Amino acid sequence: MENILVTGGAGYIGSHACKALKTAGFNPITFDNLVTGWKDAVKFGPFEEGDLLDRGRLDEVFAKHRPVAVMHFAALSQVGESMQKPGKYWRNNVEGSLNLIEAAASAGCKRFVFSSTCATYGDQDNVVLDENSVQLPINAYGASKRAIEDMLRDFEASDGMQSVIFRYFNVAGCDPEAEVGEFHQPETHLIPLILDAVAGKRAALTVFGTDYDTPDGTCIRDYVHVCDLVDAHILGVKWLKDEKGSRVFNLGTGEGFSVREVMSKAASVTGKPVPCEEGPRRAGDCTKLVSGSTRAEAELGWNPQRSNLENMVADAWKWHQTGHYDK
Ligand code: UDP
């Protein structure tokens, strides 16, 4: 079985990726510092604890497992926090990724699947975004991810590093079998926060801004199911193994939902009202982020199956009710 090194394999998206890799016949090696990940989410292959800022530890892990490809999820990913503590984001995300790319290149591992973000596009006056849209991030999180994309292009020129870069829109939902799920501490993402409010685990959801230039005044996002998202990553590994060359793909559905629309879907799925209050805008938030691209479907053969809002909220609710992470 071929080894794939999965950084951040103990986190939300990484743990779902490990499950998908195992199902696809690969052996996922999780590399995670457990700062935002959870050891008990590592269920599908070996675990190597380590930090991307520790280049020596990375070299050890590459030498031990000789992965055929890297899937790089490990990152700090909160837009709001990145505006308060940009240095933390530049150090962890950019310096950490530089170590990883250099370690991979020197170990001869030249296939790299990178988790980038629609936040690299920034706020573009309600345009629908495709892979050729200009990248003008308005927060440090997006800027740190754009820098890593640039780095991968430089290492392709110098070392032949081949990359598939996925720019995610808003990842949501959970494994429908609830073997793994979403749990951040603290939680900052919309759907789990809504479900916490529904379940009485927090008093109310604060809607960040009701004066945006959108039909109901709240921000619009394109939500994609985590299982569909990780399926694209498996296709990304195959793409690189087939030597199809470096490529960027947006992963979204082309459909946007406002914060209020997500709340109303959660109320209908759970059968309970969503306690909420209106608050000010959150620094760094774009008005609307919707993916207009069909490149992943046309070229990769990506066929998202679960990415409708109802499934995403229902799967997240199922996971929420397991009480797995009632810590
Ligand atoms: N949001 C909100 N209240 C919250 C958390 C998020 O109104 O407590 C909004 C946020 O402003 C954004 C959308 O929900 O418009 C999605 O935010 P999230 O943090 O889930 O993902 P992001 O878009 O930052 O990647």
Short mmCIF file of C-alpha atoms and ligand atoms in Angstrom, two decimals:
data_model
loop_
_atom_site.label_atom_id
_atom_site.label_comp_id
_atom_site.label_asym_id
_atom_site.label_seq_id
_atom_site.Cartn_x
_atom_site.Cartn_y
_atom_site.Cartn_z
CA MET A 1 0.00 0.00 0.00
CA GLU A 2 1.33 3.45 -0.87
CA ASN A 3 1.88 5.95 1.93
CA ILE A 4 0.49 9.47 1.72
CA LEU A 5 1.71 12.01 4.28
CA VAL A 6 -1.29 13.94 5.61
CA THR A 7 -0.38 17.04 7.58
CA GLY A 8 -3.23 18.05 9.84
CA GLY A 9 -4.65 14.53 9.64
CA ALA A 10 -6.05 14.90 13.17
CA GLY A 11 -8.14 17.91 12.20
CA TYR A 12 -11.58 18.30 10.66
CA ILE A 13 -10.79 18.05 6.95
CA GLY A 14 -7.59 16.00 7.41
CA SER A 15 -9.35 13.24 9.35
CA HIS A 16 -12.01 12.96 6.65
CA ALA A 17 -9.22 12.83 4.05
CA CYS A 18 -7.54 9.97 5.93
CA LYS A 19 -10.77 8.01 5.87
CA ALA A 20 -11.16 8.61 2.13
CA LEU A 21 -7.51 7.66 1.48
CA LYS A 22 -7.90 4.40 3.40
CA THR A 23 -11.07 3.61 1.45
CA ALA A 24 -9.21 4.34 -1.80
CA GLY A 25 -6.44 1.88 -0.88
CA PHE A 26 -3.75 4.27 0.41
CA ASN A 27 -2.07 4.30 3.82
CA PRO A 28 -2.52 7.79 5.33
CA ILE A 29 0.32 8.87 7.65
CA THR A 30 -0.95 11.66 9.89
CA PHE A 31 1.54 14.38 10.85
CA ASP A 32 -0.04 16.73 13.39
CA ASN A 33 1.04 18.83 16.35
CA LEU A 34 -2.37 18.38 18.05
CA VAL A 35 -2.68 22.11 18.65
CA THR A 36 -6.03 22.23 16.86
CA GLY A 37 -6.38 18.52 16.04
CA TRP A 38 -7.46 15.53 18.11
CA LYS A 39 -5.53 12.30 18.61
CA ASP A 40 -8.75 10.27 18.72
CA ALA A 41 -9.57 11.47 15.19
CA VAL A 42 -6.53 9.52 13.88
CA LYS A 43 -8.23 6.23 13.04
CA PHE A 44 -7.17 5.23 9.57
CA GLY A 45 -3.38 4.92 9.64
CA PRO A 46 -0.21 5.66 11.65
CA PHE A 47 0.25 8.82 13.66
CA GLU A 48 3.43 10.90 13.79
CA GLU A 49 3.24 13.77 16.24
CA GLY A 50 5.26 16.75 15.08
CA ASP A 51 5.28 20.40 14.22
CA LEU A 52 5.87 21.86 10.75
CA LEU A 53 8.24 24.36 12.29
CA ASP A 54 10.53 21.43 13.24
CA ARG A 55 12.34 20.62 9.98
CA GLY A 56 14.35 17.77 11.59
CA ARG A 57 11.16 16.00 12.63
CA LEU A 58 9.78 16.33 9.10
CA ASP A 59 12.96 14.82 7.62
CA GLU A 60 12.65 11.87 10.02
CA VAL A 61 9.06 11.22 9.01
CA PHE A 62 9.82 11.41 5.27
CA ALA A 63 12.74 8.99 5.74
CA LYS A 64 10.66 6.56 7.78
CA HIS A 65 7.52 6.43 5.60
CA ARG A 66 8.75 7.42 2.13
CA PRO A 67 5.35 8.84 1.08
CA VAL A 68 4.46 8.96 -2.62
CA ALA A 69 2.61 12.25 -2.09
CA VAL A 70 1.82 14.90 0.51
CA MET A 71 -1.61 16.25 1.38
CA HIS A 72 -1.07 19.45 3.27
CA PHE A 73 -3.99 20.50 5.49
CA ALA A 74 -2.19 21.66 8.63
CA ALA A 75 -2.77 25.39 9.08
CA LEU A 76 -4.30 28.01 11.26
CA SER A 77 -7.54 28.94 9.53
CA GLN A 78 -9.57 31.52 11.42
CA VAL A 79 -10.11 34.69 9.43
CA GLY A 80 -10.91 36.79 12.52
CA GLU A 81 -7.89 35.60 14.50
CA SER A 82 -5.61 36.17 11.52
CA MET A 83 -6.53 39.85 11.62
CA GLN A 84 -5.65 40.07 15.33
CA LYS A 85 -2.46 37.99 15.17
CA PRO A 86 -1.05 38.09 11.64
CA GLY A 87 2.44 37.06 12.79
CA LYS A 88 1.07 33.79 14.11
CA TYR A 89 -0.41 33.07 10.67
CA TRP A 90 2.68 34.02 8.67
CA ARG A 91 4.96 31.99 10.93
CA ASN A 92 2.83 28.88 11.28
CA ASN A 93 1.32 28.70 7.81
CA VAL A 94 4.05 30.14 5.62
CA GLU A 95 7.24 29.14 7.45
CA GLY A 96 5.72 25.75 8.33
CA SER A 97 4.78 25.11 4.70
CA LEU A 98 8.21 26.18 3.51
CA ASN A 99 9.76 23.56 5.80
CA LEU A 100 7.35 20.95 4.52
CA ILE A 101 7.94 21.73 0.84
CA GLU A 102 11.72 21.71 1.33
CA ALA A 103 11.61 18.46 3.30
CA ALA A 104 9.44 16.85 0.60
CA ALA A 105 11.70 18.07 -2.19
CA SER A 106 14.84 16.83 -0.49
CA ALA A 107 13.23 13.44 0.19
CA GLY A 108 12.36 13.19 -3.52
CA CYS A 109 8.61 13.39 -2.86
CA LYS A 110 7.45 15.63 -5.71
CA ARG A 111 3.66 15.32 -5.52
CA PHE A 112 1.93 17.89 -3.36
CA VAL A 113 -1.79 18.39 -2.80
CA PHE A 114 -2.36 21.72 -1.10
CA SER A 115 -5.35 23.01 0.77
CA SER A 116 -5.75 26.63 -0.25
CA THR A 117 -8.78 28.85 0.07
CA CYS A 118 -11.26 31.16 -1.60
CA ALA A 119 -10.00 33.73 0.94
CA THR A 120 -7.07 34.23 -1.45
CA TYR A 121 -9.50 35.98 -3.84
CA GLY A 122 -10.68 38.62 -1.37
CA ASP A 123 -13.76 40.77 -1.79
CA GLN A 124 -14.58 41.25 -5.46
CA ASP A 125 -17.92 43.03 -5.66
CA ASN A 126 -20.16 40.04 -6.01
CA VAL A 127 -18.36 38.47 -8.97
CA VAL A 128 -18.51 34.72 -9.33
CA LEU A 129 -14.96 33.48 -8.88
CA ASP A 130 -13.08 31.12 -11.12
CA GLU A 131 -9.47 29.96 -11.01
CA ASN A 132 -8.35 32.89 -13.17
CA SER A 133 -9.89 35.52 -10.91
CA VAL A 134 -7.32 37.88 -9.48
CA GLN A 135 -6.13 36.99 -5.97
CA LEU A 136 -6.44 40.00 -3.65
CA PRO A 137 -6.82 38.63 -0.11
CA ILE A 138 -8.21 41.01 2.51
CA ASN A 139 -7.11 39.04 5.57
CA ALA A 140 -3.85 37.53 6.79
CA TYR A 141 -5.21 34.00 6.54
CA GLY A 142 -5.88 34.41 2.82
CA ALA A 143 -2.57 36.18 2.30
CA SER A 144 -0.67 33.36 4.03
CA LYS A 145 -2.30 30.77 1.76
CA ARG A 146 -1.60 32.79 -1.38
CA ALA A 147 2.06 32.97 -0.36
CA ILE A 148 2.20 29.18 -0.10
CA GLU A 149 0.71 28.87 -3.59
CA ASP A 150 3.51 31.13 -4.86
CA MET A 151 6.06 29.02 -3.04
CA LEU A 152 4.82 25.85 -4.73
CA ARG A 153 5.24 27.49 -8.15
CA ASP A 154 8.80 28.48 -7.28
CA PHE A 155 9.65 24.95 -6.12
CA GLU A 156 8.20 23.55 -9.31
CA ALA A 157 10.67 25.68 -11.26
CA SER A 158 13.63 24.78 -9.02
CA ASP A 159 12.91 21.18 -7.95
CA GLY A 160 10.14 19.89 -10.20
CA MET A 161 7.56 19.89 -7.39
CA GLN A 162 4.16 19.04 -8.92
CA SER A 163 1.17 20.44 -7.11
CA VAL A 164 -2.57 20.29 -7.15
CA ILE A 165 -3.85 23.38 -5.36
CA PHE A 166 -7.44 23.27 -4.17
CA ARG A 167 -9.06 26.58 -3.30
CA TYR A 168 -11.83 25.60 -0.94
CA PHE A 169 -14.98 27.54 -0.50
CA ASN A 170 -16.79 26.92 2.84
CA VAL A 171 -16.33 23.35 3.96
CA ALA A 172 -19.25 21.94 5.93
CA GLY A 173 -20.95 18.73 7.00
CA CYS A 174 -19.39 15.58 8.41
CA ASP A 175 -18.85 11.93 7.65
CA PRO A 176 -22.43 10.57 7.37
CA GLU A 177 -21.26 7.51 9.32
CA ALA A 178 -20.13 9.91 12.09
CA GLU A 179 -16.77 8.15 12.52
CA VAL A 180 -15.10 11.54 12.29
CA GLY A 181 -16.56 15.03 12.45
CA GLU A 182 -15.98 18.70 13.04
CA PHE A 183 -14.76 20.02 16.35
CA HIS A 184 -12.74 23.16 16.82
CA GLN A 185 -11.81 24.62 20.18
CA PRO A 186 -12.84 27.40 20.22
CA GLU A 187 -15.46 26.88 17.52
CA THR A 188 -15.73 29.79 15.08
CA HIS A 189 -17.53 28.26 12.09
CA LEU A 190 -21.09 29.05 11.25
CA ILE A 191 -22.83 25.68 11.05
CA PRO A 192 -21.41 24.12 14.25
CA LEU A 193 -22.12 27.37 16.09
CA ILE A 194 -25.71 27.37 14.87
CA LEU A 195 -26.08 23.75 16.02
CA ASP A 196 -24.60 24.63 19.42
CA ALA A 197 -27.21 27.38 19.76
CA VAL A 198 -30.00 25.02 18.70
CA ALA A 199 -28.82 22.46 21.26
CA GLY A 200 -28.61 25.05 24.04
CA LYS A 201 -24.82 24.72 24.30
CA ARG A 202 -24.52 28.44 23.69
CA ALA A 203 -27.08 31.15 24.31
CA ALA A 204 -27.33 32.41 20.74
CA LEU A 205 -25.61 32.70 17.40
CA THR A 206 -24.29 36.19 16.73
CA VAL A 207 -24.88 37.18 13.12
CA PHE A 208 -21.77 39.06 12.07
CA GLY A 209 -23.13 42.01 10.11
CA THR A 210 -26.60 42.61 8.69
CA ASP A 211 -25.72 45.57 6.47
CA TYR A 212 -23.87 43.82 3.66
CA ASP A 213 -24.87 44.47 0.07
CA THR A 214 -26.77 41.19 -0.26
CA PRO A 215 -30.52 40.50 -0.48
CA ASP A 216 -30.91 39.92 3.28
CA GLY A 217 -27.90 41.96 4.45
CA THR A 218 -25.82 38.96 5.63
CA CYS A 219 -22.72 37.45 4.00
CA ILE A 220 -23.04 34.84 1.30
CA ARG A 221 -20.87 31.73 1.13
CA ASP A 222 -20.63 28.66 -1.10
CA TYR A 223 -20.79 25.58 1.15
CA VAL A 224 -19.23 22.30 0.03
CA HIS A 225 -19.58 18.95 1.83
CA VAL A 226 -16.35 17.75 3.43
CA CYS A 227 -16.80 14.25 1.94
CA ASP A 228 -17.06 15.66 -1.57
CA LEU A 229 -14.09 17.89 -0.86
CA VAL A 230 -11.84 15.03 0.24
CA ASP A 231 -12.94 12.95 -2.75
CA ALA A 232 -11.45 15.70 -4.92
CA HIS A 233 -8.16 15.22 -3.04
CA ILE A 234 -8.05 11.54 -3.91
CA LEU A 235 -8.56 12.53 -7.54
CA GLY A 236 -5.77 15.09 -7.04
CA VAL A 237 -3.33 12.37 -5.96
CA LYS A 238 -4.30 10.28 -8.98
CA TRP A 239 -3.89 13.34 -11.23
CA LEU A 240 -0.34 13.80 -9.98
CA LYS A 241 0.47 10.10 -10.23
CA ASP A 242 -0.73 10.24 -13.84
CA GLU A 243 1.78 13.08 -14.35
CA LYS A 244 -0.83 15.55 -15.55
CA GLY A 245 1.14 18.48 -14.13
CA SER A 246 0.46 21.25 -11.63
CA ARG A 247 -3.05 22.66 -11.61
CA VAL A 248 -5.33 24.87 -9.50
CA PHE A 249 -8.95 23.90 -8.85
CA ASN A 250 -11.73 25.73 -7.02
CA LEU A 251 -13.88 23.47 -4.89
CA GLY A 252 -17.34 24.91 -4.47
CA THR A 253 -20.83 24.30 -5.79
CA GLY A 254 -21.56 27.54 -7.62
CA GLU A 255 -24.44 28.28 -5.26
CA GLY A 256 -24.30 30.79 -2.42
CA PHE A 257 -26.28 30.92 0.82
CA SER A 258 -26.56 33.81 3.23
CA VAL A 259 -26.04 33.44 6.97
CA ARG A 260 -29.79 33.81 7.44
CA GLU A 261 -30.51 31.13 4.83
CA VAL A 262 -28.18 28.70 6.61
CA MET A 263 -29.93 29.45 9.90
CA SER A 264 -33.31 28.81 8.40
CA LYS A 265 -32.14 25.51 6.90
CA ALA A 266 -30.79 24.48 10.31
CA ALA A 267 -34.14 25.30 11.90
CA SER A 268 -35.95 23.10 9.39
CA VAL A 269 -33.47 20.20 9.64
CA THR A 270 -33.42 20.15 13.45
CA GLY A 271 -37.05 21.15 13.94
CA LYS A 272 -35.91 23.77 16.45
CA PRO A 273 -35.53 27.54 16.34
CA VAL A 274 -32.04 29.05 16.12
CA PRO A 275 -31.56 31.56 18.95
CA CYS A 276 -29.70 34.49 17.44
CA GLU A 277 -28.69 38.09 17.92
CA GLU A 278 -27.40 40.66 15.46
CA GLY A 279 -23.83 41.86 15.88
CA PRO A 280 -21.30 44.01 14.03
CA ARG A 281 -19.32 42.85 11.01
CA ARG A 282 -16.31 40.59 11.69
CA ALA A 283 -13.05 42.12 10.46
CA GLY A 284 -11.73 40.42 7.35
CA ASP A 285 -15.06 39.00 6.13
CA CYS A 286 -15.86 39.26 2.42
CA THR A 287 -19.42 40.05 1.31
CA LYS A 288 -19.81 37.11 -1.03
CA LEU A 289 -17.60 34.16 -1.97
CA VAL A 290 -19.07 31.85 -4.59
CA SER A 291 -17.18 29.52 -6.89
CA GLY A 292 -18.15 29.75 -10.53
CA SER A 293 -15.83 27.14 -11.83
CA THR A 294 -16.58 23.79 -13.28
CA ARG A 295 -12.91 23.02 -13.85
CA ALA A 296 -12.74 20.32 -11.15
CA GLU A 297 -15.72 18.51 -12.65
CA ALA A 298 -14.53 18.83 -16.25
CA GLU A 299 -10.86 18.00 -15.76
CA LEU A 300 -10.58 15.98 -12.55
CA GLY A 301 -13.86 14.16 -12.96
CA TRP A 302 -15.05 15.46 -9.58
CA ASN A 303 -18.67 14.54 -8.99
CA PRO A 304 -19.92 16.05 -5.72
CA GLN A 305 -22.71 13.93 -4.28
CA ARG A 306 -23.58 15.38 -0.88
CA SER A 307 -23.06 19.11 -1.30
CA ASN A 308 -26.55 20.40 -0.85
CA LEU A 309 -27.21 22.51 2.22
CA GLU A 310 -29.76 20.10 3.67
CA ASN A 311 -27.29 17.16 3.66
CA MET A 312 -24.51 19.30 5.08
CA VAL A 313 -26.59 20.54 7.98
CA ALA A 314 -28.16 17.10 8.57
CA ASP A 315 -24.78 15.32 8.65
CA ALA A 316 -23.33 17.97 10.97
CA TRP A 317 -26.39 17.64 13.23
CA LYS A 318 -26.03 13.86 13.33
CA TRP A 319 -22.40 14.24 14.40
CA HIS A 320 -23.35 16.94 16.89
CA GLN A 321 -25.82 14.61 18.51
CA THR A 322 -23.29 11.80 18.98
CA GLY A 323 -21.81 13.94 21.75
CA HIS A 324 -18.34 12.70 20.64
CA TYR A 325 -16.70 15.92 21.65
CA ASP A 326 -18.80 17.11 24.57
CA LYS A 327 -15.68 18.12 26.43
N1 UDP B 1 -20.65 33.94 10.87
C1 UDP B 1 -21.57 34.57 11.70
N2 UDP B 1 -21.51 34.28 13.04
C2 UDP B 1 -20.60 33.42 13.57
C3 UDP B 1 -19.69 32.77 12.71
C4 UDP B 1 -19.73 33.06 11.34
O1 UDP B 1 -22.39 35.36 11.27
O2 UDP B 1 -20.61 33.23 14.81
C5 UDP B 1 -20.67 34.24 9.42
C6 UDP B 1 -19.35 34.84 8.92
O3 UDP B 1 -19.38 36.25 9.06
C7 UDP B 1 -19.36 34.40 7.46
C8 UDP B 1 -20.10 33.05 7.48
O4 UDP B 1 -20.81 33.03 8.72
O5 UDP B 1 -20.12 35.27 6.68
C9 UDP B 1 -19.16 31.87 7.44
O6 UDP B 1 -18.16 32.05 8.44
P1 UDP B 1 -17.19 30.87 8.88
O7 UDP B 1 -16.38 31.38 10.03
O8 UDP B 1 -17.99 29.62 9.09
O9 UDP B 1 -16.30 30.62 7.60
P2 UDP B 1 -15.37 31.62 6.76
O10 UDP B 1 -16.26 32.20 5.68
O11 UDP B 1 -14.80 32.64 7.68
O12 UDP B 1 -14.33 30.71 6.18
#
